[in-house]
Coordinates of C-alpha atoms and ligand atoms in Angstrom, one line a residue:
M1 CA 80.0 -65.8 69.3
Y2 CA 78.1 -62.8 68.0
Q3 CA 75.6 -63.5 65.3
V4 CA 74.5 -60.6 63.1
L5 CA 70.9 -59.7 63.7
Y6 CA 69.6 -60.3 60.2
R7 CA 70.8 -63.9 60.4
K8 CA 69.8 -64.5 63.9
Y9 CA 66.2 -63.3 63.2
R10 CA 65.6 -65.0 59.9
P11 CA 61.9 -66.0 60.1
R12 CA 61.4 -69.8 60.3
T13 CA 57.7 -69.8 59.4
F14 CA 55.6 -67.9 56.9
A15 CA 53.7 -66.4 59.9
D16 CA 56.9 -64.6 60.9
V17 CA 57.5 -63.1 57.4
I18 CA 56.3 -59.6 57.4
G19 CA 54.9 -57.4 54.6
Q20 CA 54.5 -60.1 51.9
P21 CA 51.0 -61.4 52.5
Q22 CA 50.5 -61.9 48.7
V23 CA 53.3 -64.5 48.8
T24 CA 52.8 -66.2 52.1
T25 CA 49.1 -66.6 52.0
T26 CA 49.2 -68.2 48.5
L27 CA 52.0 -70.5 49.4
K28 CA 50.3 -71.6 52.6
N29 CA 47.2 -72.4 50.6
E30 CA 49.0 -74.4 48.0
L31 CA 50.8 -76.3 50.8
T32 CA 47.7 -77.2 52.7
S33 CA 45.8 -78.2 49.6
G34 CA 48.8 -80.1 48.2
R35 CA 48.9 -78.1 44.9
I36 CA 52.6 -77.6 44.7
A37 CA 54.3 -76.4 41.5
H38 CA 57.7 -77.7 40.4
A39 CA 59.3 -74.4 39.8
Y40 CA 58.9 -71.1 41.7
L41 CA 60.4 -67.8 40.9
F42 CA 60.8 -65.2 43.7
T43 CA 61.6 -61.7 42.5
G44 CA 62.0 -58.3 44.2
T45 CA 64.5 -56.0 45.8
R46 CA 67.1 -57.3 48.2
G47 CA 66.3 -58.0 51.8
T48 CA 62.6 -58.5 51.4
G49 CA 62.4 -62.2 52.2
K50 CA 63.1 -64.2 49.0
T51 CA 65.8 -66.5 50.4
T52 CA 63.9 -66.7 53.6
C53 CA 60.7 -67.8 52.0
A54 CA 62.6 -70.2 49.8
K55 CA 64.0 -71.9 52.8
I56 CA 60.7 -72.1 54.6
L57 CA 59.0 -73.5 51.5
A58 CA 61.7 -76.1 51.1
K59 CA 61.1 -77.3 54.6
A60 CA 57.3 -77.1 54.4
V61 CA 57.0 -79.3 51.3
N62 CA 58.9 -82.0 53.2
C63 CA 57.6 -81.5 56.8
L64 CA 55.8 -84.5 58.3
D65 CA 53.5 -82.4 60.5
L66 CA 52.6 -79.3 58.5
Q67 CA 51.0 -76.6 60.7
N68 CA 48.4 -74.7 58.7
G69 CA 50.9 -74.4 55.8
D70 CA 53.9 -73.7 58.0
P71 CA 56.7 -76.2 58.8
C72 CA 56.5 -77.6 62.3
G73 CA 60.2 -77.1 63.0
D74 CA 60.1 -80.2 65.2
C75 CA 59.7 -83.3 63.2
E76 CA 62.7 -85.4 62.2
I77 CA 62.8 -83.8 58.7
C78 CA 62.6 -80.3 60.0
R79 CA 65.3 -81.0 62.5
G80 CA 67.4 -82.9 60.1
L81 CA 67.3 -80.0 57.6
D82 CA 68.2 -77.5 60.4
D83 CA 71.2 -79.4 61.6
G84 CA 72.4 -80.4 58.2
S85 CA 72.0 -84.2 58.6
I86 CA 69.5 -84.2 55.8
M87 CA 70.9 -82.8 52.6
D88 CA 68.0 -82.8 50.2
V89 CA 67.7 -79.0 50.2
V90 CA 70.5 -77.6 48.0
E91 CA 71.3 -73.9 47.9
I92 CA 73.3 -72.6 45.0
D93 CA 74.5 -69.0 44.7
A94 CA 74.4 -68.4 41.0
A95 CA 76.6 -65.3 41.5
S96 CA 79.5 -67.5 42.4
N97 CA 78.6 -70.8 40.6
N98 CA 77.4 -69.5 37.3
G99 CA 79.1 -71.9 34.9
V100 CA 77.3 -74.7 33.0
D101 CA 79.3 -77.3 35.0
S102 CA 77.7 -76.7 38.3
I103 CA 74.2 -76.7 36.7
R104 CA 75.0 -80.0 34.9
S105 CA 76.1 -81.7 38.0
L106 CA 73.0 -80.4 39.7
I107 CA 70.8 -81.8 37.0
E108 CA 72.5 -85.2 37.0
E109 CA 72.0 -85.4 40.7
A110 CA 68.4 -84.4 40.4
A111 CA 67.6 -87.6 38.5
F112 CA 68.1 -89.6 41.7
T113 CA 65.2 -89.7 44.2
P114 CA 66.0 -87.9 47.5
A115 CA 67.4 -89.9 50.3
S116 CA 65.0 -89.2 53.1
T117 CA 62.6 -86.5 52.0
K118 CA 59.7 -86.3 49.6
Y119 CA 61.2 -83.5 47.5
R120 CA 64.8 -82.6 46.7
V121 CA 64.7 -78.8 46.6
Y122 CA 67.1 -76.6 44.6
I123 CA 67.2 -73.0 45.7
I124 CA 69.1 -71.0 43.0
D125 CA 69.8 -67.5 44.3
E126 CA 70.6 -64.6 41.9
V127 CA 69.6 -66.8 39.0
H128 CA 70.0 -64.0 36.5
M129 CA 73.8 -64.4 37.0
L130 CA 73.9 -67.8 35.3
S131 CA 75.8 -68.1 32.0
T132 CA 73.8 -68.6 28.9
A133 CA 74.9 -72.2 28.6
A134 CA 74.0 -72.8 32.2
F135 CA 70.6 -71.2 31.6
N136 CA 69.9 -73.5 28.7
A137 CA 70.9 -76.6 30.7
L138 CA 68.5 -75.5 33.4
L139 CA 65.7 -74.8 31.0
K140 CA 65.7 -78.4 29.7
T141 CA 65.2 -79.7 33.3
L142 CA 62.5 -77.0 34.0
E143 CA 60.6 -78.3 30.9
E144 CA 60.2 -81.7 32.4
P145 CA 61.2 -81.7 36.0
P146 CA 61.3 -85.1 37.8
E147 CA 58.3 -85.6 40.1
H148 CA 60.4 -85.4 43.2
V149 CA 62.2 -82.2 42.3
L150 CA 61.3 -78.6 43.2
F151 CA 63.2 -75.6 41.9
I152 CA 63.0 -72.2 43.7
L153 CA 64.7 -69.5 41.7
A154 CA 65.3 -66.1 43.2
T155 CA 66.4 -62.9 41.6
T156 CA 66.5 -59.1 42.1
E157 CA 66.7 -58.5 38.4
V158 CA 63.8 -60.3 36.8
H159 CA 64.1 -58.4 33.5
K160 CA 67.3 -60.3 32.8
L161 CA 65.6 -63.6 32.7
L162 CA 64.5 -65.3 29.5
P163 CA 60.8 -65.5 28.8
T164 CA 61.2 -69.2 28.4
I165 CA 62.3 -69.4 32.1
L166 CA 59.6 -67.0 33.3
S167 CA 56.8 -69.0 31.6
R168 CA 57.8 -72.2 33.3
C169 CA 57.7 -70.9 36.8
Q170 CA 55.1 -69.7 39.2
R171 CA 56.1 -66.2 40.0
F172 CA 55.9 -64.3 43.2
D173 CA 56.8 -60.6 43.5
F174 CA 58.2 -59.5 46.8
R175 CA 57.4 -55.9 47.7
R176 CA 59.3 -53.3 49.5
I177 CA 58.2 -53.5 53.1
S178 CA 56.4 -50.5 54.5
P179 CA 58.3 -48.3 57.0
E180 CA 55.7 -49.0 59.7
D181 CA 56.0 -52.8 59.3
I182 CA 59.8 -52.5 59.4
A183 CA 59.7 -50.3 62.5
E184 CA 57.4 -52.6 64.3
R185 CA 59.6 -55.6 63.6
L186 CA 62.7 -53.7 64.7
I187 CA 61.0 -52.8 68.0
H188 CA 60.0 -56.4 68.4
I189 CA 63.6 -57.6 67.9
A190 CA 64.9 -54.9 70.1
A191 CA 62.8 -56.3 73.0
L192 CA 64.2 -59.8 72.3
E193 CA 67.7 -58.3 72.4
Q194 CA 66.9 -56.5 75.6
A195 CA 67.7 -53.2 74.0
E196 CA 65.6 -50.1 73.7
L197 CA 64.6 -48.6 70.4
D198 CA 62.6 -45.4 70.2
H199 CA 59.7 -45.4 67.8
E200 CA 61.0 -42.3 65.9
A201 CA 64.4 -43.9 65.6
A202 CA 62.9 -47.1 64.3
L203 CA 61.0 -45.2 61.7
Q204 CA 64.1 -43.3 60.7
I205 CA 66.0 -46.6 60.3
A206 CA 63.1 -48.0 58.2
R207 CA 63.2 -44.9 55.9
I208 CA 66.9 -45.2 55.3
A209 CA 66.6 -49.0 54.6
D210 CA 64.0 -48.1 51.9
G211 CA 61.9 -51.2 52.2
G212 CA 64.6 -53.8 52.8
M213 CA 64.5 -55.6 56.1
R214 CA 68.1 -56.9 55.9
D215 CA 69.4 -53.3 55.6
A216 CA 67.2 -52.2 58.4
L217 CA 68.6 -54.9 60.7
S218 CA 72.2 -54.1 59.7
I219 CA 71.7 -50.4 60.5
F220 CA 70.0 -51.3 63.8
D221 CA 73.0 -53.6 64.5
Q222 CA 75.4 -50.8 64.0
C223 CA 73.3 -48.5 66.1
L224 CA 73.4 -51.1 68.9
G225 CA 77.2 -51.0 68.7
R226 CA 77.0 -47.4 69.7
S227 CA 74.4 -47.6 72.4
N228 CA 71.9 -50.0 73.9
H229 CA 69.3 -47.3 73.9
V230 CA 68.8 -46.4 70.2
T231 CA 67.4 -42.9 69.9
M232 CA 67.1 -40.6 66.9
D233 CA 70.5 -39.1 67.7
V234 CA 72.1 -42.5 67.8
V235 CA 70.6 -43.3 64.3
Q236 CA 71.8 -40.0 63.0
Q237 CA 75.4 -40.4 64.3
T238 CA 75.6 -44.0 63.1
T239 CA 74.3 -43.3 59.6
G240 CA 75.8 -39.9 59.2
I241 CA 72.7 -38.3 57.8
A242 CA 72.6 -34.6 58.1
D243 CA 70.9 -33.4 61.2
Q244 CA 67.5 -32.1 60.3
S245 CA 68.4 -28.6 61.3
Y246 CA 71.0 -28.3 58.6
L247 CA 68.5 -29.2 56.0
S248 CA 65.9 -26.8 57.2
S249 CA 68.3 -23.9 57.5
L250 CA 69.7 -24.6 54.0
A251 CA 66.1 -24.6 52.7
N252 CA 65.5 -21.3 54.6
A253 CA 68.6 -19.8 53.0
I254 CA 67.0 -20.5 49.6
V255 CA 63.7 -19.0 50.5
Q256 CA 65.4 -15.9 51.9
K257 CA 67.8 -15.8 49.0
E258 CA 70.8 -15.8 51.3
S259 CA 73.5 -17.5 49.3
A260 CA 76.3 -16.6 51.7
A261 CA 74.5 -18.3 54.6
A262 CA 74.0 -21.4 52.4
L263 CA 77.7 -21.5 51.4
E264 CA 78.8 -21.2 55.0
T265 CA 76.6 -24.1 56.0
I266 CA 77.9 -26.2 53.1
A267 CA 81.5 -25.4 54.1
E268 CA 80.8 -26.4 57.7
L269 CA 79.3 -29.7 56.6
Y270 CA 82.1 -30.3 54.2
Q271 CA 84.7 -29.8 57.0
G272 CA 82.7 -32.3 59.0
S273 CA 83.3 -34.7 56.2
K274 CA 79.7 -34.8 55.1
D275 CA 79.4 -36.5 51.7
M276 CA 78.2 -34.0 49.2
N277 CA 76.3 -36.6 47.1
R278 CA 74.4 -37.6 50.1
L279 CA 73.7 -34.0 51.1
C280 CA 72.3 -33.4 47.6
E281 CA 70.0 -36.5 47.9
E282 CA 68.8 -35.3 51.3
M283 CA 68.1 -31.8 50.0
A284 CA 66.0 -33.3 47.2
E285 CA 64.2 -35.5 49.6
Y286 CA 63.6 -32.6 51.9
F287 CA 62.0 -30.5 49.1
R288 CA 60.0 -33.6 48.0
N289 CA 58.6 -33.7 51.5
L290 CA 57.8 -30.0 51.4
M291 CA 56.0 -30.6 48.1
I292 CA 53.9 -33.4 49.6
I293 CA 53.0 -31.3 52.6
K294 CA 52.1 -28.5 50.4
T295 CA 49.9 -30.4 48.0
T296 CA 48.2 -33.2 50.0
R297 CA 45.6 -33.1 52.7
N298 CA 47.1 -35.7 55.0
P299 CA 50.8 -35.7 54.4
S300 CA 51.5 -37.8 57.5
Q301 CA 50.1 -40.8 55.7
I302 CA 52.6 -40.5 52.9
L303 CA 55.6 -39.2 54.7
L304 CA 56.0 -41.0 57.9
L305 CA 58.2 -38.3 59.4
P306 CA 58.5 -38.1 63.1
E307 CA 55.7 -35.9 64.4
S308 CA 57.9 -33.0 65.6
Q309 CA 59.7 -32.9 62.2
L310 CA 56.4 -32.9 60.3
Q311 CA 55.2 -30.0 62.4
D312 CA 58.3 -28.0 61.7
M313 CA 58.2 -28.7 58.0
T314 CA 54.5 -27.8 57.8
A315 CA 55.2 -24.5 59.3
Q316 CA 58.1 -24.0 56.9
A317 CA 56.0 -25.1 53.9
I318 CA 53.4 -22.5 54.5
G319 CA 55.8 -19.7 53.7
I320 CA 57.2 -21.4 50.5
K321 CA 55.7 -21.2 47.1
L322 CA 55.2 -24.4 45.1
S323 CA 57.1 -23.0 42.2
L324 CA 60.2 -22.5 44.4
I325 CA 59.8 -26.1 45.7
L326 CA 59.7 -27.5 42.1
H327 CA 62.6 -25.3 41.1
A328 CA 64.7 -26.6 44.0
L329 CA 63.7 -30.2 43.3
D330 CA 64.7 -29.9 39.7
T331 CA 68.0 -28.2 40.5
F332 CA 69.0 -30.9 43.0
E333 CA 68.1 -33.7 40.7
D334 CA 70.1 -32.0 38.1
C335 CA 73.0 -31.5 40.5
M336 CA 73.1 -35.2 41.4
G337 CA 73.7 -36.0 37.7
R338 CA 76.4 -33.4 37.4
M339 CA 78.2 -34.6 40.5
R340 CA 79.1 -37.8 38.7
F341 CA 81.4 -35.8 36.4
G342 CA 82.2 -32.6 38.2
H343 CA 83.6 -31.7 41.6
A344 CA 80.9 -32.6 44.1
R345 CA 81.3 -29.6 46.4
T346 CA 81.4 -27.1 43.6
E347 CA 78.3 -28.5 42.0
M348 CA 76.5 -28.4 45.3
E349 CA 77.5 -24.7 45.8
M350 CA 76.5 -23.8 42.3
A351 CA 73.1 -25.4 42.9
F352 CA 72.6 -23.2 46.0
V353 CA 73.8 -20.0 44.4
R354 CA 71.4 -20.6 41.5
L355 CA 68.5 -21.3 43.8
C356 CA 69.3 -18.2 45.9
S357 CA 69.4 -16.0 42.7
P358 CA 66.7 -17.3 40.4
E359 CA 67.3 -14.3 38.2
L360 CA 70.7 -15.9 37.2
D361 CA 69.0 -19.1 36.3
T362 CA 67.4 -19.4 32.8
T363 CA 65.6 -22.7 33.3
P364 CA 61.8 -22.7 32.9
E365 CA 61.4 -23.6 36.5
A366 CA 63.3 -20.5 37.6
L367 CA 61.3 -18.3 35.2
L368 CA 58.1 -19.8 36.5
R369 CA 59.1 -19.1 40.0
R370 CA 59.9 -15.4 39.2
L371 CA 56.7 -15.0 37.3
E372 CA 54.7 -16.3 40.2
A373 CA 56.4 -14.1 42.6
L374 CA 55.7 -11.1 40.4
E375 CA 52.1 -12.1 39.9
T376 CA 51.3 -12.3 43.5
R377 CA 53.2 -9.2 44.3
A378 CA 51.7 -7.0 41.7
P379 CA 48.0 -6.9 42.8
T380 CA 48.8 -6.6 46.4
Q381 CA 51.2 -3.7 46.3
A382 CA 48.5 -2.2 48.5
P383 CA 49.3 0.3 51.1
V384 CA 50.5 -1.2 54.2
S385 CA 49.4 0.6 57.2
V386 CA 51.8 1.4 59.9
N387 CA 51.3 1.5 63.7
R388 CA 48.2 -0.4 63.3
P389 CA 46.7 -1.1 66.7
A390 CA 47.3 -4.7 67.7
V391 CA 43.7 -5.4 68.8
S392 CA 40.8 -3.7 67.1
T393 CA 38.1 -2.4 69.4
E394 CA 35.0 -2.3 67.2
T395 CA 31.8 -3.8 68.2
P396 CA 31.7 -7.5 67.3
S397 CA 28.9 -7.1 64.7
S398 CA 30.6 -4.6 62.5
I399 CA 33.1 -6.7 60.8
E400 CA 31.6 -5.8 57.4
T401 CA 33.5 -2.6 56.9
Q402 CA 36.1 -1.7 59.5
Q403 CA 36.2 2.0 58.9
E404 CA 37.5 2.5 62.4
E405 CA 40.8 1.2 61.2
P406 CA 42.2 4.0 59.2
A407 CA 44.5 2.7 56.5
I408 CA 47.4 5.1 56.4
P409 CA 49.2 4.6 53.1
I410 CA 52.9 4.3 53.5
Q411 CA 54.8 7.0 51.7
A412 CA 55.8 5.3 48.5
S413 CA 59.5 5.8 48.1
E414 CA 59.2 4.1 44.7
P415 CA 56.8 6.2 42.7
T416 CA 57.0 3.8 39.8
V417 CA 54.7 1.4 41.7
K418 CA 51.4 3.1 41.9
P419 CA 49.6 2.0 45.0
K420 CA 46.0 0.9 44.4
S421 CA 43.4 3.2 45.9
A422 CA 42.9 2.6 49.6
S423 CA 39.6 0.9 50.5
K424 CA 38.6 3.8 52.7
N425 CA 35.4 4.8 51.2
L426 CA 34.4 1.7 49.4
S427 CA 31.5 -0.5 50.4
I428 CA 31.9 -4.3 50.7
E429 CA 30.0 -4.7 47.4
E430 CA 32.3 -2.4 45.6
L431 CA 35.3 -4.1 47.1
S432 CA 33.9 -7.5 46.1
A433 CA 33.2 -6.3 42.6
S434 CA 36.9 -5.6 42.0
A435 CA 38.2 -8.6 44.0
E436 CA 40.5 -11.2 42.6
P437 CA 40.9 -14.8 43.8
F438 CA 43.4 -15.2 46.5
D439 CA 45.7 -18.1 45.7
Q440 CA 47.3 -18.5 49.1
W441 CA 44.1 -19.2 51.0
Q442 CA 44.8 -22.9 51.4
D443 CA 48.1 -22.0 53.0
I444 CA 46.4 -19.8 55.4
L445 CA 43.9 -22.5 56.3
R446 CA 46.8 -24.8 57.0
A447 CA 48.3 -22.1 59.2
I448 CA 45.0 -21.8 61.0
K449 CA 44.8 -25.5 61.4
S450 CA 48.2 -25.5 63.1
Y451 CA 46.6 -23.7 66.1
S452 CA 43.0 -24.8 65.9
S453 CA 41.6 -27.6 63.9
S454 CA 38.0 -26.6 64.9
V455 CA 38.5 -23.0 63.6
A456 CA 40.0 -24.5 60.4
A457 CA 37.0 -26.8 60.1
A458 CA 34.6 -23.9 60.3
F459 CA 36.3 -22.6 57.1
D460 CA 36.1 -25.9 55.3
G461 CA 35.3 -25.3 51.7
S462 CA 35.7 -21.6 52.0
S463 CA 37.5 -19.4 49.5
A464 CA 39.0 -15.9 49.6
F465 CA 39.5 -12.9 47.3
V466 CA 41.7 -9.9 47.5
S467 CA 40.6 -6.4 46.9
S468 CA 42.8 -3.5 47.8
D469 CA 43.9 -4.1 51.3
Y470 CA 41.0 -6.3 52.1
L471 CA 40.9 -10.1 52.2
L472 CA 37.3 -11.0 51.5
I473 CA 36.2 -14.4 52.7
E474 CA 33.4 -16.6 51.3
A475 CA 32.4 -19.0 54.0
P476 CA 29.4 -20.3 55.9
Q477 CA 27.7 -18.0 58.4
F478 CA 29.1 -19.8 61.5
A479 CA 32.6 -19.1 60.2
F480 CA 31.7 -15.4 60.3
D481 CA 30.3 -15.8 63.8
L482 CA 33.8 -16.9 64.8
L483 CA 35.3 -14.0 63.0
K484 CA 33.2 -11.6 65.0
R485 CA 35.3 -12.4 68.0
P486 CA 38.2 -10.0 68.1
S487 CA 40.6 -12.6 69.4
Q488 CA 39.8 -15.0 66.6
R489 CA 40.1 -12.2 64.0
E490 CA 43.5 -11.3 65.4
R491 CA 44.8 -14.9 65.1
I492 CA 43.5 -15.2 61.6
R493 CA 45.1 -11.9 60.6
D494 CA 48.3 -13.1 62.1
S495 CA 48.1 -16.3 60.0
V496 CA 47.5 -14.1 56.9
K497 CA 50.5 -12.0 57.8
Q498 CA 52.6 -15.1 58.4
V499 CA 51.8 -16.4 54.9
T500 CA 51.7 -13.3 52.8
G501 CA 54.0 -11.0 54.8
Q502 CA 51.2 -8.4 54.6
T503 CA 48.5 -7.1 56.8
Y504 CA 45.0 -7.3 55.4
K505 CA 41.6 -6.3 56.8
L506 CA 39.1 -9.1 56.8
G507 CA 35.6 -8.9 55.4
P508 CA 32.9 -11.1 53.9
Y509 CA 32.9 -11.6 50.1
K510 CA 29.6 -10.5 48.5
K511 CA 29.1 -11.9 45.1
P512 CA 28.7 -9.0 42.7
K513 CA 25.3 -8.8 41.1
K514 CA 25.2 -9.7 37.4
D515 CA 25.1 -6.8 34.9
D516 CA 27.9 -4.8 36.4
S517 CA 29.9 -2.6 34.3
G518 CA 31.3 -5.6 32.5
S519 CA 34.5 -7.0 33.7
A520 CA 37.7 -6.2 31.9
D521 CA 39.4 -8.5 29.5
P522 CA 41.6 -10.8 31.7
L523 CA 44.6 -10.2 29.3
D524 CA 44.3 -6.4 29.6
E525 CA 44.1 -6.9 33.3
L526 CA 47.3 -9.0 33.4
E527 CA 49.1 -6.5 31.3
Q528 CA 48.0 -3.7 33.6
R529 CA 49.2 -5.7 36.6
A530 CA 52.5 -6.3 34.9
Q531 CA 52.8 -2.6 34.1
E532 CA 52.1 -1.7 37.7
A533 CA 54.9 -4.0 38.8
G534 CA 57.2 -2.2 36.4
F535 CA 57.6 -5.3 34.4
L536 CA 57.0 -3.6 31.1
A537 CA 58.4 -0.3 32.1
E538 CA 59.9 1.4 29.2
Ligands
ADP601 N1 59.7 -60.2 54.9 C1 60.5 -60.3 55.9 N2 60.1 -60.5 57.2 C2 61.0 -60.6 58.2 N3 62.3 -60.5 58.1 C3 62.8 -60.3 56.9 C4 62.0 -60.2 55.7 N4 62.7 -60.1 54.6 C5 64.0 -60.1 55.1 N5 64.1 -60.2 56.4 C6 65.3 -60.2 57.2 O1 66.4 -60.0 56.3 C7 67.3 -61.1 56.2 C8 67.6 -61.3 54.8 O2 66.4 -61.7 54.0 P1 66.5 -62.5 52.7 O3 65.3 -63.4 52.8 O4 67.8 -63.2 52.6 O5 66.4 -61.4 51.6 P2 66.4 -61.6 50.1 O6 65.1 -61.1 49.6 O7 67.5 -60.6 49.7 O8 66.7 -63.0 49.7 C9 66.5 -62.2 56.8 O9 67.4 -63.1 57.5 C10 65.6 -61.6 57.8 O10 66.3 -61.3 59.0
MG602 MG1 68.5 -63.7 49.0
ZN603 ZN1 58.3 -80.5 60.4

């Protein structure tokens, strides 16, 4: 007969319990030193090992040949408890026996010494479900438990317990198990089942299970029903999560403001009976991942995405502004709430249309996003040169001012936006004097890192400024030595282009000497920039 995996692989010793060292180490110490309490409380989310540890503890307190705190599994008590011939460990599910009567009979029974063991153990699962009367009856016994009785209470909802109960128990909090730990255990079990489980697939299962080993094993069980070799595809088919490509193309549609494309994709998913609530959760998670990639140095430590996916998302994150990501996160969170009352598909579509047309959205997040777009656009409405030669031919030492690259201003079709003066006859000092900090430099460094971590390392701690059509870099000398190589320059320019959509010349930043003509009031400057962008145009 087939036994579901999570039952079949219930750990029988503390050593086999994963991810809960704060519980298992303490319990083993208490057992080896004989300091056993009379009431324990195990709390934490489901499927993290509460019932499992209760069973192990019940056996360990009675085992005749304790092995370093773990039950031996082989003495007559261990075997008797396993095969049911010894009945001094009583499990009660408070969810189904919550009345005062079942607790009363338990208490009456507790008065008698156990038949063949040292302790009679009562495991009361889901203890928060007990009725008030049952609670009170239990409380009296907990106040003065008989010497030979041990209570182990377990609950997922500790906040529902009375303080009087809490104060009488030694409490252990079970944590969510980390995705790596879950994945490792799954792979171990796969081998015992003579099945194959890919590492990425195991991580994906772990992420869906959200810290619970029982759920992870159930999902794995379902996957095995589909195929004996569980790959990422098998996990996706089994759990019905959207294929990553849907998520990234939906995110792209938002970036490109293509609401039609987004609506088409949603329609396709809907016809494929994709659950819209789930899609919304996935979109929120997707943007959360982008946020983390965008704001942390080592996203792989937090995210645990498959490597290929992390690379794709890093590339995507480079071209997306943080304000857009926050706007999207906010909109999807909001959408999840609305879906409870409205029509899920319509809500989903509205969220996308709003995100694709931030000008229709009056939330602060949308305004912030538009402001930021405006701010970065205004100062760089610099002339973009056309037909620029792909590889520059100047001598390597002359990167300071690349006068040999004539900047041909594009004929401005919109005379309202006055192009800033081209850099043609300005020295690097003059350019530096009017330069402004360039806020996308970190993105560019990330883009550089994606093709060479050593080049990126050379620019560690660097910063950059924009002046006219120049990107002025402040970096150690050896970074400039690298920049002198035309091939390197070209790649960095490509990265800049990739991030900003604009072509800049590269040069070194020269700190302006003090006593210049006195820099303008930043507010005046902001106003001027806004004017240039036509923002305040009368
Ligand atoms: N920490 C863990 N280590 C190994 N397996 C675990 C762990 N927690 C749960 N499991 C698996 O999940 C199943 C259910 O765990 P259980 O202890 O009943 O969870 P709960 O915390 O909900 O009481 C176990 O039979 C076991 O297969
Ligand atoms: Mg349980
Ligand atoms: Zn034993």
